[in-house]
């Protein structure tokens, strides 16, 4: 699910190029690939995400009459071209790395093969969707690696850059291994487990903290998590300890307390002692407030008895790496390989495959990026997803993609699991066959491709 995104959610130059293609009669098959040029400074890997939203967009692609009327009003486009747009539908093929796959620079995670107008038009939205979800999934995966076995919750909607970003961040973080989200619509739309507590305002609206705790617990008897740092955190923990037996007598059990400020490592230890002394070892401690994978790792390294983390702003904005150096580029047209040779932005030509090798320990041992027809040892990562505009299989569930992501993270070499950038680069080599094709393409002598 995404927000309604019509055909006009694109850059102007996509439409002006389509007008020019139409005028020239250029309608041969084009092949475009999406890839990342280089890793952000604080990333050792990326994770494929967003494919489901791309496929939904391709399936729904069409210009409404209102779209066409508005385009006509701009006086930029010819009537015959607008009639052509009115009939345009995506009828191409898609190959991709399934969501949850770990990948690296220069590895195509999505390939679109279609008449050039169709393949060109979808560029903007494809980049828009894939860049964001990949970025968030990679950030979330780092949190998962920093806190194995811990409850991890997406708390970021209010700080996300728009409503769609908040929803897709909830989806991408759950795919990468988060336990759930506080975003209600994401829980409904994507079937993600939903979690929530209460705000300081609820506590402040009551005469006493004790009455706020009790009334909230009796209002939400199945989901009691109490925020205890509005005033004095240790005193609030004592009030929770006093309240718990009264609630238990009515079969209401406090599940967790949340710390949102202060020295959470020290406070968690103090709160744990208070709760344990009252025989409340089952009550979990959850922390929130400006967290990211680095802060989570730091808190756990102190031995703080924290059972879960609500991660918000820094996750949903991917604060330390808020964009990807990514591209969607033409690699073949009319049966011949094509490539861009711009300084610093050269691309590899032709339809490509990525083969991944694993060591005897089951960990990833190296990738080879090569031409589609150059079979190499290992697992091929790019698989057919759509043909002639129709999916080859029923949509993969988010739960299944999440399981794939968990398996992928388990195969990461230790050096790539670290939060710090590693000097031991993972081997994602370019094959001799691909280098040869690039040379042939540069000389303009590459033979027609099969």
PDB file of C-alpha atoms in Angstrom, residues 52-261:
ATOM      1  CA  UNK A  52       6.192  -4.233  -3.259  1.00  0.00           C
ATOM      2  CA  UNK A  53       5.391  -0.529  -3.603  1.00  0.00           C
ATOM      3  CA  UNK A  54       7.163  -0.334  -6.971  1.00  0.00           C
ATOM      4  CA  UNK A  55       5.092  -3.211  -8.324  1.00  0.00           C
ATOM      5  CA  UNK A  56       1.879  -1.618  -7.072  1.00  0.00           C
ATOM      6  CA  UNK A  57       2.820   1.592  -8.856  1.00  0.00           C
ATOM      7  CA  UNK A  58       3.567  -0.183 -12.122  1.00  0.00           C
ATOM      8  CA  UNK A  59       0.284  -2.091 -11.986  1.00  0.00           C
ATOM      9  CA  UNK A  60      -1.726   1.073 -11.362  1.00  0.00           C
ATOM     10  CA  UNK A  61       0.124   3.319 -13.833  1.00  0.00           C
ATOM     11  CA  UNK A  62      -2.258   5.345 -16.022  1.00  0.00           C
ATOM     12  CA  UNK A  63      -3.129   8.922 -16.866  1.00  0.00           C
ATOM     13  CA  UNK A  64      -6.636   9.950 -15.841  1.00  0.00           C
ATOM     14  CA  UNK A  65      -8.696  12.338 -17.925  1.00  0.00           C
ATOM     15  CA  UNK A  66      -8.047  15.037 -15.313  1.00  0.00           C
ATOM     16  CA  UNK A  67      -4.298  14.418 -15.718  1.00  0.00           C
ATOM     17  CA  UNK A  68      -4.576  14.758 -19.484  1.00  0.00           C
ATOM     18  CA  UNK A  69      -6.702  17.887 -19.259  1.00  0.00           C
ATOM     19  CA  UNK A  70      -4.181  19.507 -16.954  1.00  0.00           C
ATOM     20  CA  UNK A  71      -1.263  18.569 -19.204  1.00  0.00           C
ATOM     21  CA  UNK A  72      -3.147  20.059 -22.154  1.00  0.00           C
ATOM     22  CA  UNK A  73      -3.611  23.304 -20.199  1.00  0.00           C
ATOM     23  CA  UNK A  74       0.165  23.691 -19.859  1.00  0.00           C
ATOM     24  CA  UNK A  75       0.440  23.962 -23.690  1.00  0.00           C
ATOM     25  CA  UNK A  76       3.656  21.921 -23.571  1.00  0.00           C
ATOM     26  CA  UNK A  77       2.295  18.762 -25.162  1.00  0.00           C
ATOM     27  CA  UNK A  78       0.682  17.919 -28.495  1.00  0.00           C
ATOM     28  CA  UNK A  79      -2.864  16.523 -28.674  1.00  0.00           C
ATOM     29  CA  UNK A  80      -1.782  13.295 -30.414  1.00  0.00           C
ATOM     30  CA  UNK A  81       0.797  12.679 -27.691  1.00  0.00           C
ATOM     31  CA  UNK A  82      -1.802  13.246 -24.979  1.00  0.00           C
ATOM     32  CA  UNK A  83      -4.067  10.709 -26.688  1.00  0.00           C
ATOM     33  CA  UNK A  84      -1.134   8.284 -26.596  1.00  0.00           C
ATOM     34  CA  UNK A  85      -0.631   8.909 -22.872  1.00  0.00           C
ATOM     35  CA  UNK A  86      -4.282   8.151 -22.285  1.00  0.00           C
ATOM     36  CA  UNK A  87      -3.700   4.611 -23.563  1.00  0.00           C
ATOM     37  CA  UNK A  88      -0.341   4.045 -21.843  1.00  0.00           C
ATOM     38  CA  UNK A  89      -0.091   1.142 -19.399  1.00  0.00           C
ATOM     39  CA  UNK A  90       2.954  -0.655 -18.037  1.00  0.00           C
ATOM     40  CA  UNK A  91       3.401  -3.865 -20.044  1.00  0.00           C
ATOM     41  CA  UNK A  92       7.031  -4.590 -19.267  1.00  0.00           C
ATOM     42  CA  UNK A  93       9.097  -7.118 -17.332  1.00  0.00           C
ATOM     43  CA  UNK A  94      10.669  -6.692 -13.910  1.00  0.00           C
ATOM     44  CA  UNK A  95      13.585  -8.597 -12.422  1.00  0.00           C
ATOM     45  CA  UNK A  96      14.704  -7.798  -8.882  1.00  0.00           C
ATOM     46  CA  UNK A  97      16.414  -8.881  -5.712  1.00  0.00           C
ATOM     47  CA  UNK A  98      13.616  -9.985  -3.361  1.00  0.00           C
ATOM     48  CA  UNK A  99      12.987  -7.696  -0.417  1.00  0.00           C
ATOM     49  CA  UNK A 100      15.244  -8.449   2.529  1.00  0.00           C
ATOM     50  CA  UNK A 101      18.283  -9.255   0.367  1.00  0.00           C
ATOM     51  CA  UNK A 102      21.615  -7.740   1.450  1.00  0.00           C
ATOM     52  CA  UNK A 103      23.343  -5.885  -1.386  1.00  0.00           C
ATOM     53  CA  UNK A 104      26.306  -3.643  -2.194  1.00  0.00           C
ATOM     54  CA  UNK A 105      27.327  -0.873  -4.646  1.00  0.00           C
ATOM     55  CA  UNK A 106      27.031  -1.511  -8.397  1.00  0.00           C
ATOM     56  CA  UNK A 107      24.671  -4.438  -7.801  1.00  0.00           C
ATOM     57  CA  UNK A 108      21.344  -3.915  -9.580  1.00  0.00           C
ATOM     58  CA  UNK A 109      18.459  -4.591  -7.225  1.00  0.00           C
ATOM     59  CA  UNK A 110      15.790  -3.907  -9.858  1.00  0.00           C
ATOM     60  CA  UNK A 111      15.656  -4.162 -13.653  1.00  0.00           C
ATOM     61  CA  UNK A 112      12.834  -2.864 -15.834  1.00  0.00           C
ATOM     62  CA  UNK A 113      12.522  -4.109 -19.429  1.00  0.00           C
ATOM     63  CA  UNK A 114       9.817  -2.383 -21.465  1.00  0.00           C
ATOM     64  CA  UNK A 115       9.166  -0.117 -24.447  1.00  0.00           C
ATOM     65  CA  UNK A 116      11.303   2.919 -23.748  1.00  0.00           C
ATOM     66  CA  UNK A 117       8.451   5.286 -22.924  1.00  0.00           C
ATOM     67  CA  UNK A 118       7.104   2.949 -20.235  1.00  0.00           C
ATOM     68  CA  UNK A 119      10.526   2.248 -18.756  1.00  0.00           C
ATOM     69  CA  UNK A 120      11.474   5.924 -18.789  1.00  0.00           C
ATOM     70  CA  UNK A 121       8.275   7.289 -17.262  1.00  0.00           C
ATOM     71  CA  UNK A 122       8.544   5.233 -14.074  1.00  0.00           C
ATOM     72  CA  UNK A 123      12.101   6.306 -13.214  1.00  0.00           C
ATOM     73  CA  UNK A 124      11.233   9.053 -10.743  1.00  0.00           C
ATOM     74  CA  UNK A 125       8.771   7.079  -8.646  1.00  0.00           C
ATOM     75  CA  UNK A 126      10.968   3.972  -8.634  1.00  0.00           C
ATOM     76  CA  UNK A 127      13.915   5.943  -7.251  1.00  0.00           C
ATOM     77  CA  UNK A 128      11.601   7.747  -4.842  1.00  0.00           C
ATOM     78  CA  UNK A 129      10.303   4.469  -3.391  1.00  0.00           C
ATOM     79  CA  UNK A 130      13.406   2.291  -3.449  1.00  0.00           C
ATOM     80  CA  UNK A 131      15.826   4.890  -2.122  1.00  0.00           C
ATOM     81  CA  UNK A 132      13.675   5.610   0.918  1.00  0.00           C
ATOM     82  CA  UNK A 133      12.807   2.082   1.964  1.00  0.00           C
ATOM     83  CA  UNK A 134      16.332   0.780   1.335  1.00  0.00           C
ATOM     84  CA  UNK A 135      17.716   3.641   3.416  1.00  0.00           C
ATOM     85  CA  UNK A 136      15.359   2.953   6.334  1.00  0.00           C
ATOM     86  CA  UNK A 137      15.752  -0.825   6.164  1.00  0.00           C
ATOM     87  CA  UNK A 138      19.543  -0.490   6.368  1.00  0.00           C
ATOM     88  CA  UNK A 139      19.258   1.833   9.371  1.00  0.00           C
ATOM     89  CA  UNK A 140      16.805  -0.500  11.100  1.00  0.00           C
ATOM     90  CA  UNK A 141      18.997  -3.518  10.379  1.00  0.00           C
ATOM     91  CA  UNK A 142      21.851  -1.824  12.213  1.00  0.00           C
ATOM     92  CA  UNK A 143      19.585  -1.374  15.246  1.00  0.00           C
ATOM     93  CA  UNK A 144      18.693  -5.078  15.050  1.00  0.00           C
ATOM     94  CA  UNK A 145      22.379  -5.992  15.008  1.00  0.00           C
ATOM     95  CA  UNK A 146      23.065  -3.653  17.935  1.00  0.00           C
ATOM     96  CA  UNK A 147      20.287  -5.133  20.086  1.00  0.00           C
ATOM     97  CA  UNK A 148      19.886  -8.850  19.322  1.00  0.00           C
ATOM     98  CA  UNK A 149      16.804 -10.323  20.941  1.00  0.00           C
ATOM     99  CA  UNK A 150      15.517  -6.968  22.180  1.00  0.00           C
ATOM    100  CA  UNK A 151      12.107  -5.420  21.542  1.00  0.00           C
ATOM    101  CA  UNK A 152      12.549  -2.747  18.846  1.00  0.00           C
ATOM    102  CA  UNK A 153       9.698  -0.379  18.023  1.00  0.00           C
ATOM    103  CA  UNK A 154       9.256   2.284  15.347  1.00  0.00           C
ATOM    104  CA  UNK A 155       8.216   5.516  17.103  1.00  0.00           C
ATOM    105  CA  UNK A 156       9.058   7.891  14.261  1.00  0.00           C
ATOM    106  CA  UNK A 157       5.854   8.966  12.495  1.00  0.00           C
ATOM    107  CA  UNK A 158       5.664  12.424  14.062  1.00  0.00           C
ATOM    108  CA  UNK A 159       9.189  13.285  12.914  1.00  0.00           C
ATOM    109  CA  UNK A 160       9.031  11.606   9.508  1.00  0.00           C
ATOM    110  CA  UNK A 161       9.208  13.770   6.401  1.00  0.00           C
ATOM    111  CA  UNK A 162       5.559  13.409   5.527  1.00  0.00           C
ATOM    112  CA  UNK A 163       2.821  10.855   6.042  1.00  0.00           C
ATOM    113  CA  UNK A 164       3.910   8.387   3.350  1.00  0.00           C
ATOM    114  CA  UNK A 165       7.456   8.445   4.726  1.00  0.00           C
ATOM    115  CA  UNK A 166       6.147   7.564   8.177  1.00  0.00           C
ATOM    116  CA  UNK A 167       4.126   4.645   6.862  1.00  0.00           C
ATOM    117  CA  UNK A 168       6.892   3.266   4.670  1.00  0.00           C
ATOM    118  CA  UNK A 169       9.433   3.681   7.472  1.00  0.00           C
ATOM    119  CA  UNK A 170       7.236   1.499   9.669  1.00  0.00           C
ATOM    120  CA  UNK A 171       7.117  -1.083   6.890  1.00  0.00           C
ATOM    121  CA  UNK A 172      10.833  -1.014   6.089  1.00  0.00           C
ATOM    122  CA  UNK A 173      11.893  -1.198   9.738  1.00  0.00           C
ATOM    123  CA  UNK A 174       9.593  -4.163  10.398  1.00  0.00           C
ATOM    124  CA  UNK A 175      10.963  -5.894   7.292  1.00  0.00           C
ATOM    125  CA  UNK A 176      14.488  -5.407   8.653  1.00  0.00           C
ATOM    126  CA  UNK A 177      13.626  -7.002  11.991  1.00  0.00           C
ATOM    127  CA  UNK A 178      11.864  -4.463  14.220  1.00  0.00           C
ATOM    128  CA  UNK A 179       9.185  -5.887  16.487  1.00  0.00           C
ATOM    129  CA  UNK A 180       6.451  -3.435  15.558  1.00  0.00           C
ATOM    130  CA  UNK A 181       5.333   0.167  15.236  1.00  0.00           C
ATOM    131  CA  UNK A 182       3.328   2.826  17.031  1.00  0.00           C
ATOM    132  CA  UNK A 183       1.824   3.988  13.716  1.00  0.00           C
ATOM    133  CA  UNK A 184      -1.782   2.859  13.650  1.00  0.00           C
ATOM    134  CA  UNK A 185      -2.344   3.052   9.894  1.00  0.00           C
ATOM    135  CA  UNK A 186       0.853   1.119   9.200  1.00  0.00           C
ATOM    136  CA  UNK A 187      -0.368  -1.605  11.543  1.00  0.00           C
ATOM    137  CA  UNK A 188      -3.609  -1.824   9.592  1.00  0.00           C
ATOM    138  CA  UNK A 189      -2.201  -1.475   6.079  1.00  0.00           C
ATOM    139  CA  UNK A 190       0.819  -3.753   6.471  1.00  0.00           C
ATOM    140  CA  UNK A 191      -0.339  -6.065   9.276  1.00  0.00           C
ATOM    141  CA  UNK A 192       2.515  -4.961  11.553  1.00  0.00           C
ATOM    142  CA  UNK A 193       2.234  -5.565  15.318  1.00  0.00           C
ATOM    143  CA  UNK A 194       1.226  -2.341  17.067  1.00  0.00           C
ATOM    144  CA  UNK A 195       2.618  -0.996  20.341  1.00  0.00           C
ATOM    145  CA  UNK A 196       1.951   2.135  22.350  1.00  0.00           C
ATOM    146  CA  UNK A 197       2.204   3.707  25.777  1.00  0.00           C
ATOM    147  CA  UNK A 198       1.037   7.156  26.852  1.00  0.00           C
ATOM    148  CA  UNK A 199       2.343  10.704  26.779  1.00  0.00           C
ATOM    149  CA  UNK A 200       3.537  13.007  29.531  1.00  0.00           C
ATOM    150  CA  UNK A 201       0.431  15.117  28.907  1.00  0.00           C
ATOM    151  CA  UNK A 202      -1.777  12.308  30.247  1.00  0.00           C
ATOM    152  CA  UNK A 203       0.219  12.220  33.471  1.00  0.00           C
ATOM    153  CA  UNK A 204       0.161  16.019  33.749  1.00  0.00           C
ATOM    154  CA  UNK A 205      -3.598  16.140  33.217  1.00  0.00           C
ATOM    155  CA  UNK A 206      -4.154  14.274  36.511  1.00  0.00           C
ATOM    156  CA  UNK A 207      -3.803  15.638  40.016  1.00  0.00           C
ATOM    157  CA  UNK A 208      -1.427  12.868  41.029  1.00  0.00           C
ATOM    158  CA  UNK A 209       0.878  10.548  39.164  1.00  0.00           C
ATOM    159  CA  UNK A 210      -0.591   7.591  41.046  1.00  0.00           C
ATOM    160  CA  UNK A 211      -4.112   8.332  39.827  1.00  0.00           C
ATOM    161  CA  UNK A 212      -2.863   8.724  36.245  1.00  0.00           C
ATOM    162  CA  UNK A 213      -1.154   5.325  36.383  1.00  0.00           C
ATOM    163  CA  UNK A 214      -4.160   3.551  37.858  1.00  0.00           C
ATOM    164  CA  UNK A 215      -6.783   5.107  35.625  1.00  0.00           C
ATOM    165  CA  UNK A 216      -4.781   4.420  32.502  1.00  0.00           C
ATOM    166  CA  UNK A 217      -4.214   0.820  33.568  1.00  0.00           C
ATOM    167  CA  UNK A 218      -7.915   0.283  34.200  1.00  0.00           C
ATOM    168  CA  UNK A 219      -8.733   1.863  30.838  1.00  0.00           C
ATOM    169  CA  UNK A 220      -6.226  -0.337  28.980  1.00  0.00           C
ATOM    170  CA  UNK A 221      -6.055  -3.482  31.127  1.00  0.00           C
ATOM    171  CA  UNK A 222      -4.536  -5.698  28.417  1.00  0.00           C
ATOM    172  CA  UNK A 223      -1.739  -3.315  27.392  1.00  0.00           C
ATOM    173  CA  UNK A 224      -0.371  -1.537  30.437  1.00  0.00           C
ATOM    174  CA  UNK A 225       2.913   0.245  29.789  1.00  0.00           C
ATOM    175  CA  UNK A 226       3.471   3.250  32.061  1.00  0.00           C
ATOM    176  CA  UNK A 227       5.650   6.285  31.327  1.00  0.00           C
ATOM    177  CA  UNK A 228       7.511   6.990  34.553  1.00  0.00           C
ATOM    178  CA  UNK A 229       9.855   9.922  33.925  1.00  0.00           C
ATOM    179  CA  UNK A 230       7.417  12.869  33.897  1.00  0.00           C
ATOM    180  CA  UNK A 231       8.542  14.032  37.360  1.00  0.00           C
ATOM    181  CA  UNK A 232      10.831  11.864  39.505  1.00  0.00           C
ATOM    182  CA  UNK A 233      11.644   8.556  37.823  1.00  0.00           C
ATOM    183  CA  UNK A 234      12.638   6.590  40.938  1.00  0.00           C
ATOM    184  CA  UNK A 235       9.648   7.863  42.888  1.00  0.00           C
ATOM    185  CA  UNK A 236       7.397   6.869  39.963  1.00  0.00           C
ATOM    186  CA  UNK A 237       8.910   3.382  39.951  1.00  0.00           C
ATOM    187  CA  UNK A 238       8.006   3.118  43.629  1.00  0.00           C
ATOM    188  CA  UNK A 239       4.426   4.130  42.822  1.00  0.00           C
ATOM    189  CA  UNK A 240       4.276   1.437  40.151  1.00  0.00           C
ATOM    190  CA  UNK A 241       5.507  -1.100  42.700  1.00  0.00           C
ATOM    191  CA  UNK A 242       2.768  -0.043  45.142  1.00  0.00           C
ATOM    192  CA  UNK A 243       0.050  -0.038  42.470  1.00  0.00           C
ATOM    193  CA  UNK A 244       0.882  -3.390  40.868  1.00  0.00           C
ATOM    194  CA  UNK A 245      -0.614  -5.627  43.624  1.00  0.00           C
ATOM    195  CA  UNK A 246      -3.906  -3.704  43.632  1.00  0.00           C
ATOM    196  CA  UNK A 247      -4.187  -4.066  39.867  1.00  0.00           C
ATOM    197  CA  UNK A 248      -3.173  -7.728  39.976  1.00  0.00           C
ATOM    198  CA  UNK A 249      -6.054  -8.389  42.349  1.00  0.00           C
ATOM    199  CA  UNK A 250      -8.311  -7.352  39.475  1.00  0.00           C
ATOM    200  CA  UNK A 251      -6.299  -9.439  36.997  1.00  0.00           C
ATOM    201  CA  UNK A 252      -4.625  -6.356  35.486  1.00  0.00           C
ATOM    202  CA  UNK A 253      -0.898  -6.752  35.025  1.00  0.00           C
ATOM    203  CA  UNK A 254       1.619  -4.026  34.257  1.00  0.00           C
ATOM    204  CA  UNK A 255       3.668  -5.172  31.294  1.00  0.00           C
ATOM    205  CA  UNK A 256       6.360  -2.492  31.093  1.00  0.00           C
ATOM    206  CA  UNK A 257       7.564   0.934  32.142  1.00  0.00           C
ATOM    207  CA  UNK A 258       9.096   3.430  29.759  1.00  0.00           C
ATOM    208  CA  UNK A 259      12.022   5.809  30.262  1.00  0.00           C
ATOM    209  CA  UNK A 260      12.195   8.704  27.816  1.00  0.00           C
ATOM    210  CA  UNK A 261      14.840  11.032  29.262  1.00  0.00           C
TER     211      UNK A 261
END
